[in-house]
Short mmCIF file of C-alpha atoms and ligand atoms in Angstrom, two decimals:
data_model
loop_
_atom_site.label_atom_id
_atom_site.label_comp_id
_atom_site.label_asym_id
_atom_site.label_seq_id
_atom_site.Cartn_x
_atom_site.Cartn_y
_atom_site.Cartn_z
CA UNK W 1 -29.72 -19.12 87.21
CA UNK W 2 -30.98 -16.32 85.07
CA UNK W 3 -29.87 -16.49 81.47
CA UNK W 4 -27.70 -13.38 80.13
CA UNK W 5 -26.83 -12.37 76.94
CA UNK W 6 -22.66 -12.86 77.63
CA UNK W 7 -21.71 -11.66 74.52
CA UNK W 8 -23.48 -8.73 74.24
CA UNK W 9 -22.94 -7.89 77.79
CA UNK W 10 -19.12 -8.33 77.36
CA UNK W 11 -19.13 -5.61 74.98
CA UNK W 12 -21.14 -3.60 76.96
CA UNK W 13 -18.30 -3.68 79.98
CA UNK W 14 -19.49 -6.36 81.69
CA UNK W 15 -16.41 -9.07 83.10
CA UNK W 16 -17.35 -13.03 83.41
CA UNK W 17 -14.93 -15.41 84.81
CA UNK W 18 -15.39 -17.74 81.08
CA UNK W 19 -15.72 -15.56 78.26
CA UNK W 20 -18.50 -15.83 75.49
CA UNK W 21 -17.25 -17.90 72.72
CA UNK W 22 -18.68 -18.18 69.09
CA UNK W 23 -16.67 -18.85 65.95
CA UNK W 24 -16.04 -16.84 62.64
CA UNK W 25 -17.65 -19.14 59.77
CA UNK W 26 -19.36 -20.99 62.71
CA UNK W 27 -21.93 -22.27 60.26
CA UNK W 28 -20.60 -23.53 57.11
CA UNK W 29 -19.31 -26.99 55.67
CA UNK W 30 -17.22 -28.48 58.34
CA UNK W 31 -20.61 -28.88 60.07
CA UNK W 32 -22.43 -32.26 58.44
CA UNK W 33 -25.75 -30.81 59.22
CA UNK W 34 -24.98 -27.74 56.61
CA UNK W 35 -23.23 -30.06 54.18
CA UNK W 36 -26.99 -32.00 54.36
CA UNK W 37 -28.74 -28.85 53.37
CA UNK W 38 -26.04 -27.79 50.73
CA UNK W 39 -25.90 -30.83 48.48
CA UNK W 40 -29.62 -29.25 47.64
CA UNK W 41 -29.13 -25.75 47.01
CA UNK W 42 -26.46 -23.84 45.92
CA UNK W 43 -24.91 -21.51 48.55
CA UNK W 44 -26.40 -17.94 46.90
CA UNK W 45 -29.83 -19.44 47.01
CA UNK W 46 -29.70 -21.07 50.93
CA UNK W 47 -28.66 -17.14 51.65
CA UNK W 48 -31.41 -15.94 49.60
CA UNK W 49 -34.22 -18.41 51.12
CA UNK W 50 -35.04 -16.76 54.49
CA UNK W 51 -35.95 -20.20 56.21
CA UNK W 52 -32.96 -21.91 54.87
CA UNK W 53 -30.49 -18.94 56.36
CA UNK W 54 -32.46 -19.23 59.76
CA UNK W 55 -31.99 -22.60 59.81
CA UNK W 56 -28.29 -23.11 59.04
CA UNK W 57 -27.71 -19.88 61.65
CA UNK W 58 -28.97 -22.07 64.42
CA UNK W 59 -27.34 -25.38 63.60
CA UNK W 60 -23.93 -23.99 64.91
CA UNK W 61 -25.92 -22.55 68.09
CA UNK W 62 -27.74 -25.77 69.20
CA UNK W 63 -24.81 -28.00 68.00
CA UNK W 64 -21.74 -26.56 70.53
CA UNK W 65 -24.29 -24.23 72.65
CA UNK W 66 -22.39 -20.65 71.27
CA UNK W 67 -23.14 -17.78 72.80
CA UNK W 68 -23.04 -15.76 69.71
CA UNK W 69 -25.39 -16.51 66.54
CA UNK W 70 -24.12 -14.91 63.20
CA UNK W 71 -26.24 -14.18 60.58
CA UNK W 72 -25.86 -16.47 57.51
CA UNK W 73 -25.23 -14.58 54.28
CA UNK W 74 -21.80 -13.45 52.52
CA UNK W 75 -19.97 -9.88 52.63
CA UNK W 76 -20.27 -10.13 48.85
CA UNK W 77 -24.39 -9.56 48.38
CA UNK W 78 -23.67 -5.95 48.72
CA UNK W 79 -21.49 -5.42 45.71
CA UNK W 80 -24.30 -7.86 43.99
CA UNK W 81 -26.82 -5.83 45.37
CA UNK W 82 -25.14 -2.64 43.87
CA UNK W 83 -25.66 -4.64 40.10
CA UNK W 84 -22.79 -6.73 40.01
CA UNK W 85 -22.56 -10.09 38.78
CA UNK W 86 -21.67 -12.18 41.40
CA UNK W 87 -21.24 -16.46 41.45
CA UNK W 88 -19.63 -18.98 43.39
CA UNK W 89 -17.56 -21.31 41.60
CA UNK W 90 -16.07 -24.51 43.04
CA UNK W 91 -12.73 -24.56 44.13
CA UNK W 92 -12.34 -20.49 43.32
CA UNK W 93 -14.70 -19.37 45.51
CA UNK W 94 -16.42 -15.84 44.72
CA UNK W 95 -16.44 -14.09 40.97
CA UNK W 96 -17.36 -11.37 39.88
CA UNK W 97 -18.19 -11.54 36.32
CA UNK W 98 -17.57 -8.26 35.20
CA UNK W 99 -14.92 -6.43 37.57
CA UNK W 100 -14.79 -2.63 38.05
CA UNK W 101 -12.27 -1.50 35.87
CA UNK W 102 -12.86 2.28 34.97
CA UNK W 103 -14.58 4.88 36.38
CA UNK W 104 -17.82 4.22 34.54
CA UNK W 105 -18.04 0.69 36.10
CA UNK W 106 -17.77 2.58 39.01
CA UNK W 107 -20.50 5.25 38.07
CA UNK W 108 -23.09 2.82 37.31
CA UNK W 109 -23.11 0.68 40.61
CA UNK W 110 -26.41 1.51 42.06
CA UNK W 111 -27.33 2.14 45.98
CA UNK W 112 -30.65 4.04 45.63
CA UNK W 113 -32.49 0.25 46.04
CA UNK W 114 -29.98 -0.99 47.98
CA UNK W 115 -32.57 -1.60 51.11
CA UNK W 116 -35.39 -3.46 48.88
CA UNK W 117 -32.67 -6.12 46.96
CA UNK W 118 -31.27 -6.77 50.18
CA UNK W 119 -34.75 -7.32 51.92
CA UNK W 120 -33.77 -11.57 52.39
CA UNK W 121 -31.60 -10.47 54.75
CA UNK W 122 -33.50 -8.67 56.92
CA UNK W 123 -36.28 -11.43 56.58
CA UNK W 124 -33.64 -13.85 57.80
CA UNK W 125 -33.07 -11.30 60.90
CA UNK W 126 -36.21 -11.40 61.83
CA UNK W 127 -36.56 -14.81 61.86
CA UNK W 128 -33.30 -15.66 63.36
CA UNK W 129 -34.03 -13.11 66.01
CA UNK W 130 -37.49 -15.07 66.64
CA UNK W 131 -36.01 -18.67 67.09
CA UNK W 132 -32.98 -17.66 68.90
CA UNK W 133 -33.28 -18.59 73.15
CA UNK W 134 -32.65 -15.59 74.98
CA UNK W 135 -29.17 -15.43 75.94
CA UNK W 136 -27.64 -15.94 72.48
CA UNK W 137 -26.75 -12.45 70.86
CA UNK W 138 -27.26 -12.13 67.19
CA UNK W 139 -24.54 -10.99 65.50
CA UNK W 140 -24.89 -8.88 62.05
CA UNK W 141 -22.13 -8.40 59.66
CA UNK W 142 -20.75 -6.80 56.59
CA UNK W 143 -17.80 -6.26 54.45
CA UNK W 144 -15.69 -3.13 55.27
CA UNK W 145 -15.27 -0.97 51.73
CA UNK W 146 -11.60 -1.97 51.59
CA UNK W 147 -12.55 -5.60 51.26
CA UNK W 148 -15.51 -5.44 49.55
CA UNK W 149 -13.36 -2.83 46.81
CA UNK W 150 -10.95 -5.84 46.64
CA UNK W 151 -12.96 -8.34 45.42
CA UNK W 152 -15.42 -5.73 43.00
CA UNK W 153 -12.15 -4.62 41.67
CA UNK W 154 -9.62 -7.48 41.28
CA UNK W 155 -12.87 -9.49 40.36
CA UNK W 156 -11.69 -12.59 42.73
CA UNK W 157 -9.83 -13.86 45.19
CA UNK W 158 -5.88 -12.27 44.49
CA UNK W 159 -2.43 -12.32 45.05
CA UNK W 160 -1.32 -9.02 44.64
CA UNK W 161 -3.78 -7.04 44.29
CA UNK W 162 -2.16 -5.13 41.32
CA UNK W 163 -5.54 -4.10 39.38
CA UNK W 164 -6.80 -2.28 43.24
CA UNK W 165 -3.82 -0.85 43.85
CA UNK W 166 -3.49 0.31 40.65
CA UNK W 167 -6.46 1.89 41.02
CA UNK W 168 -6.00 3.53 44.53
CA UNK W 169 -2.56 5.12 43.02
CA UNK W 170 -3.16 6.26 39.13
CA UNK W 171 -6.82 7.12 39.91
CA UNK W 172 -7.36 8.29 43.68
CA UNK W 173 -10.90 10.34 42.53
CA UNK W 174 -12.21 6.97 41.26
CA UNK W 175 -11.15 4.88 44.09
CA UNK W 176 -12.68 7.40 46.29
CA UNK W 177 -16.21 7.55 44.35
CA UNK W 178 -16.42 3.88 44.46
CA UNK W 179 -15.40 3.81 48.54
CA UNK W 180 -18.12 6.81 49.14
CA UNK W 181 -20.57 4.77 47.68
CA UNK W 182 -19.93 1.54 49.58
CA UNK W 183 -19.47 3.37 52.81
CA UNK W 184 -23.20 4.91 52.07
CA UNK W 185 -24.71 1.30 51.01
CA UNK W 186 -22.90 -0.56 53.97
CA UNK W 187 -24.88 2.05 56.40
CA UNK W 188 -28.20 1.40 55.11
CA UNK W 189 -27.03 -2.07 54.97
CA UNK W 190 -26.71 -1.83 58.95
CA UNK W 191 -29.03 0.42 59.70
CA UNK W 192 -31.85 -2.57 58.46
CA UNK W 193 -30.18 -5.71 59.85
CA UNK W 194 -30.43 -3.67 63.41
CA UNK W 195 -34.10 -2.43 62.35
CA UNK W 196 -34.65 -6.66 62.02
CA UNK W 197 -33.45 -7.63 64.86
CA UNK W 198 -28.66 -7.64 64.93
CA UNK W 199 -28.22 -6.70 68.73
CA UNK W 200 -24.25 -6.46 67.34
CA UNK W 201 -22.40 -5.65 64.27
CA UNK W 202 -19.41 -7.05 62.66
CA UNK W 203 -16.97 -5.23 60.04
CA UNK W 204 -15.57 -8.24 58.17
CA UNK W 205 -11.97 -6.25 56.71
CA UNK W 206 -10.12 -9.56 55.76
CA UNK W 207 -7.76 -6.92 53.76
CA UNK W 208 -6.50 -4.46 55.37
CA UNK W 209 -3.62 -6.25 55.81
CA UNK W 210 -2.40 -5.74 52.31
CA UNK W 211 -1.36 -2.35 52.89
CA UNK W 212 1.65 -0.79 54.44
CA UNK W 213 0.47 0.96 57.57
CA UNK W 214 1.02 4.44 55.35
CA UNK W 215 -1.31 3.50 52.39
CA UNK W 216 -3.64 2.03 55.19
CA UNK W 217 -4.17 5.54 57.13
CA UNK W 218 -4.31 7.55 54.34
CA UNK W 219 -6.59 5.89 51.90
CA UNK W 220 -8.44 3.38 53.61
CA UNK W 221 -8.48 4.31 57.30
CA UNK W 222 -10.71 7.69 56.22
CA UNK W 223 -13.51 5.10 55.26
CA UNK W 224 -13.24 2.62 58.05
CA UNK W 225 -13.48 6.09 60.23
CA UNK W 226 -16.46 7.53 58.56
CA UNK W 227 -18.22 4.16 58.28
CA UNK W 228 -17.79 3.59 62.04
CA UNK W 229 -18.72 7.41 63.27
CA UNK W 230 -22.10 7.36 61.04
CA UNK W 231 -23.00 3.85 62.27
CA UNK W 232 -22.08 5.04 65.84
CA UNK W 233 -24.25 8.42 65.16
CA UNK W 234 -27.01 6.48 63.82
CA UNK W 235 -27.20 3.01 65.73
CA UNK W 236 -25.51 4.19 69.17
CA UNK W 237 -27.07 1.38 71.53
CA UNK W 238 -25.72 -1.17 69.14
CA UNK W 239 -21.52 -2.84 69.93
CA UNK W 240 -19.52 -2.74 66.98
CA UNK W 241 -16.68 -5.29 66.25
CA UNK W 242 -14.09 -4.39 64.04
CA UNK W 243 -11.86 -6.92 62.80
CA UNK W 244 -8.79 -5.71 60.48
CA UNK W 245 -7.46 -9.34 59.45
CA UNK W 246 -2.85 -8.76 59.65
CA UNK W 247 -3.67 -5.27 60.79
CA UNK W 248 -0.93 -5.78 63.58
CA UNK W 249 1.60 -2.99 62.11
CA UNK W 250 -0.54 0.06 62.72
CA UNK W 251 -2.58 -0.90 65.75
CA UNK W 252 -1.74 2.22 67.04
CA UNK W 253 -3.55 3.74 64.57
CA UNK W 254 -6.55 2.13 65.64
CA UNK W 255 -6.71 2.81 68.58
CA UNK W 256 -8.84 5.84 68.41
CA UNK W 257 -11.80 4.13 66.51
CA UNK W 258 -14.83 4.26 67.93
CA UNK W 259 -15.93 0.91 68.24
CA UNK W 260 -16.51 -1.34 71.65
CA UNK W 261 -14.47 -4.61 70.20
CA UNK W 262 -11.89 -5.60 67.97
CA UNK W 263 -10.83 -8.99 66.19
CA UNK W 264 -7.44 -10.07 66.85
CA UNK W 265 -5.85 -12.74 64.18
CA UNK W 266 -3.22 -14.86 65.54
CA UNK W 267 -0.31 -12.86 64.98
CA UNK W 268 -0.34 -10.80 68.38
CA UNK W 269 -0.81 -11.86 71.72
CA UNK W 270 -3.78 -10.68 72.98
CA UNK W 271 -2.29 -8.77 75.87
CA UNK W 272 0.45 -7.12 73.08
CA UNK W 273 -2.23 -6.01 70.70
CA UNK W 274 -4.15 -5.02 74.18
CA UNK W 275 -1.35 -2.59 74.81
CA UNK W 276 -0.88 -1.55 71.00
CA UNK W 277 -4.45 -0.57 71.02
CA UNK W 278 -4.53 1.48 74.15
CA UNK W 279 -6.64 -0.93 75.78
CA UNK W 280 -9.47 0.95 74.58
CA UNK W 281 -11.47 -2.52 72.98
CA UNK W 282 -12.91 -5.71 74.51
CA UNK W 283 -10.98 -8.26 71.97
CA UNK W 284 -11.98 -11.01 70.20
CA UNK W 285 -10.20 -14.06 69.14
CA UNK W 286 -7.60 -15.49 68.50
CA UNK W 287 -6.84 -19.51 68.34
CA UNK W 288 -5.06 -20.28 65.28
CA UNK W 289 -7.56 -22.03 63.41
CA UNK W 290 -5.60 -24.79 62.44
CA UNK W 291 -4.95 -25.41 65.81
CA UNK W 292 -8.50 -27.64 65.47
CA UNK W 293 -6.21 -30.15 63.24
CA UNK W 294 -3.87 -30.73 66.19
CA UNK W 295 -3.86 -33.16 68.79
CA UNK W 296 -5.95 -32.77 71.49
CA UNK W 297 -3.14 -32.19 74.04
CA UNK W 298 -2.32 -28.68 71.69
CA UNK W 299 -5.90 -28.08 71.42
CA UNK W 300 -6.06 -27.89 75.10
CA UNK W 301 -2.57 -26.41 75.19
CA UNK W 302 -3.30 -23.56 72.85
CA UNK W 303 -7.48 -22.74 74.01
CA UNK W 304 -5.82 -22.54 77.79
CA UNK W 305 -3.11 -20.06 76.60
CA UNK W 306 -5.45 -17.70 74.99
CA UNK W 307 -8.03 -17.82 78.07
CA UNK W 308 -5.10 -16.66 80.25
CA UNK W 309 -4.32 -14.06 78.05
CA UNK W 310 -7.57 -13.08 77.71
CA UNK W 311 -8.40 -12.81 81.19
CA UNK W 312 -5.58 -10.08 81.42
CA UNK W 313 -7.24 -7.69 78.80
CA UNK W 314 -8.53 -4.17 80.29
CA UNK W 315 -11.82 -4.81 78.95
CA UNK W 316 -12.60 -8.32 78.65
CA UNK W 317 -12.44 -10.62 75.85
CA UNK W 318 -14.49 -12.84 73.32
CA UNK W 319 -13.08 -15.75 72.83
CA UNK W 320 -12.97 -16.87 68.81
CA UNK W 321 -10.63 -18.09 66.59
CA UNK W 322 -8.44 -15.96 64.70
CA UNK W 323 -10.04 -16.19 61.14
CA UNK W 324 -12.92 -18.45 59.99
CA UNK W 325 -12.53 -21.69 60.56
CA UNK W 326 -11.78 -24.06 57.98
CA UNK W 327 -14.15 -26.47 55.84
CA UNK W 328 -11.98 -29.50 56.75
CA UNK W 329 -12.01 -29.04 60.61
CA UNK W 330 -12.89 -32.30 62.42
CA UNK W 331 -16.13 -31.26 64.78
CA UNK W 332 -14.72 -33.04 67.79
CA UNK W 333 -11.92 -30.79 67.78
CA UNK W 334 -14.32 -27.77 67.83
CA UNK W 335 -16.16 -29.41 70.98
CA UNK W 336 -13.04 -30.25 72.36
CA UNK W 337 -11.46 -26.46 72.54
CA UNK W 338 -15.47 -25.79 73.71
CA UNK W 339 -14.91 -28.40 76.67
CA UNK W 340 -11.28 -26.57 77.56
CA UNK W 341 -12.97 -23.29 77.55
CA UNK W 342 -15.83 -24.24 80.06
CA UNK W 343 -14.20 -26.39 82.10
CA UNK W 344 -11.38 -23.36 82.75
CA UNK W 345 -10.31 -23.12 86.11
CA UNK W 346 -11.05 -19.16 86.99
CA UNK W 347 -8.90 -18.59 90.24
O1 LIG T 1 -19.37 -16.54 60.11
C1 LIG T 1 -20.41 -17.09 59.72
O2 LIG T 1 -20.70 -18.27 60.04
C2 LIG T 1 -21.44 -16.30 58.93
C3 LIG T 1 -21.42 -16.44 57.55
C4 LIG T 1 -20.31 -15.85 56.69
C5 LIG T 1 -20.01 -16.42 55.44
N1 LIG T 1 -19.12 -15.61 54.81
C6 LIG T 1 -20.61 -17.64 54.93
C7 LIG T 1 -19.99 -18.35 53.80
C8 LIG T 1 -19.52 -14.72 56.83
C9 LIG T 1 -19.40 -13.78 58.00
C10 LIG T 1 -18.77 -14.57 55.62
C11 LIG T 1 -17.86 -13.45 55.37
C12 LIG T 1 -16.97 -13.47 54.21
N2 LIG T 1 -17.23 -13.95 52.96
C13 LIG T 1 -15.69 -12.88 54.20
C14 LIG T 1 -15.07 -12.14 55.35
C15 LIG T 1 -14.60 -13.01 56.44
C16 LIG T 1 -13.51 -13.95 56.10
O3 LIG T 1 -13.71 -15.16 56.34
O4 LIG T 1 -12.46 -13.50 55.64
C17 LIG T 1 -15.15 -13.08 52.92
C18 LIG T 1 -13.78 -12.65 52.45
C19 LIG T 1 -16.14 -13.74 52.12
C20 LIG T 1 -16.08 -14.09 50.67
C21 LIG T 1 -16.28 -15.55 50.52
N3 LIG T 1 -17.52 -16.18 50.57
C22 LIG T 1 -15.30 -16.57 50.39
C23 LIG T 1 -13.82 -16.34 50.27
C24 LIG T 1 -15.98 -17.81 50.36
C25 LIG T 1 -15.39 -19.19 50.32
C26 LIG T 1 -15.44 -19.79 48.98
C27 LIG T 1 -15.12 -21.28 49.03
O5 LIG T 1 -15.58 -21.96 48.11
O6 LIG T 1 -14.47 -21.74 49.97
C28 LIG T 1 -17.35 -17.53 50.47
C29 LIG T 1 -18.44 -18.53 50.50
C30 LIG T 1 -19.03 -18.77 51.83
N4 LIG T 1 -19.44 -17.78 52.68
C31 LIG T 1 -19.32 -20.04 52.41
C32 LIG T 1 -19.94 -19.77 53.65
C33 LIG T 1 -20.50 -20.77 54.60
C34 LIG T 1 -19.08 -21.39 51.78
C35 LIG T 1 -20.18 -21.63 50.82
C36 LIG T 1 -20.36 -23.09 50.44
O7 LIG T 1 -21.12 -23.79 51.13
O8 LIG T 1 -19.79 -23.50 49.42
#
């Protein structure tokens, strides 16, 4: 049987009877394998140690046989890239030390060696791309601006959101200066993980659920648009996946993006967001990830119901959870939904 890249295929129109599968946050500490490598080195330098990001890609990929390899590094090395302080702090997860709070924070964020501070990554790339078997489809990724703003501005994880919305309404010019220049970074940003060796890219927007769909299309959609046309323009044999994480209530708005799949959380159907998108978009996802805490009998349950729905989508589907999955999620449960999904029976 000759091997084929499924995932990449998928997005490239072609139909299988069981669909690629990989998993958002596939390689990370639920795995004991990564939790081995992390008790040594702090999570910022195994992403900035090319041989240590190649090797914690693949564990995921040899452990559970994925289709999909993603690229191990953070959304948040851009901003740091840019000259922002960035750290990791147990049990908060990503800081910023010094947030952008006025439009001189803004001014000084740098892009113009944006390609040579972010050269680890395409190191990694490259050798990623050179230990991967053939039919596993590396997967690139970044933040989309909207995300990436969040955290830059609001300086961590939030609630609210008060100091970025703040922002977007007293001081529009600002917010707009500081989304030009991540939309500019993020395409160089691409543009070198493709040059390396990414056969796909991923736009990460875990926030662009925190807007109502009217703030969404008219300050945030603009960027998503532009981001996507100039990547298109500039990288147009390589699939894009956009996932908007509790993007559900303007779907129709999306419909018109230019990009060959989309993430799907779990709060559509897939063959509802399907129809709310235009079925224009292979989708990806969307098993609620704490499905893996379950029983096995809901496990199987659940994996079956999305494969069913998935195999009624216009233009095929990837299947995925519908977020990352969790630090705490038992690995048997992970090959367990694997098992379900290749055992399927495809009448
Ligand atoms: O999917 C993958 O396996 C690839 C690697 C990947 C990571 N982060 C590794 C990581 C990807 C694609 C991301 C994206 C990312 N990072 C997003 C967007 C996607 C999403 O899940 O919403 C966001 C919002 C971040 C920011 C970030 N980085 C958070 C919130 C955290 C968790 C902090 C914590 O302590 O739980 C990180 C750290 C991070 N990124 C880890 C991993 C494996 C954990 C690091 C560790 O070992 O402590």
């Amino acid at each position: 049987m000759q091997k084929e890249k499924k995932l990449l295929n998928t997005l490239k129109g072609k139909r299988y009877e069981i669909p690629p599968v990989w998993i958002m946050r596939q390689a990370g500490r639920y795995l004991p394998q990564y939790r081995k490598i992390r008790e040594k080195y702090d999570f910022m330098t195994m992403c900035k140690t090319p041989e240590i990001a190649c090797q914690v890609t693949l564990q995921p990929v040899d452990e559970f046989n994925m289709d999909g390899a993603i690229l191990f590094s953070d959304i948040l090395t851009v901003p740091e890239a840019m000259g922002m302080k960035l750290e990791f702090v147990e049990g908060k997860g990503p800081v910023f030390e010094n947030p952008l709070r006025t439009r001189e924070d803004i001014e000084k964020l740098e892009i113009k060696d944006i390609e040579e501070k972010l050269s680890y990554v395409f190191e990694a790339v490259r050798l990623i791309r050179m230990s991967l078997f053939e039919d596993k489809t590396l997967i690139g990724f970044a933040g989309a601006p909207i995300t990436l703003a969040s955290y830059m501005v609001e300086g961590s994880a939030s609630r609210n959101y008060v100091y970025l919305k703040s922002l977007i309404y007293n001081d529009t010019r600002s917010f707009n200066l500081l989304m030009d220049k991540l939309v500019n970074a993020l395409i160089v940003y691409y543009r070198g993980q493709v040059e390396a060796g990414a056969e796909v890219l991923m736009i990460f927007d875990t926030f662009a659920g925190i807007f109502s769909p009217s703030d969404y299309e008219m300050y945030i959609y603009p960027y998503v648009k532009k981001l996507i046309d100039t990547l298109k323009k500039k990288l147009p044999e390589t699939p894009l996946i956009y996932f908007p994480r509790g993007a559900s209530g303007f779907y129709p708005l999306l419909s018109q993006l230019n990009v060959d799949g989309l993430g799907i959380d779990w709060f559509s159907r897939l063959t509802d967001a399907d129809k709310r998108l235009g079925q224009n978009f292979v989708l990806q996802g969307n098993l609620d990830p704490v499905i893996l805490f379950a029983d096995y009998e809901i496990i199987e349950r659940e994996t079956k119901r999305v494969l069913e729905e998935g195999k009624k989508l216009s233009k095929g589907h990837i299947f995925n959870l519908g977020h990352g999955i969790l630090p705490q999620s038992p690995v048997d449960s992970v090959k367990k939904m694997l098992e379900v999904i290749r055992a399927h029976n495809t009448d």
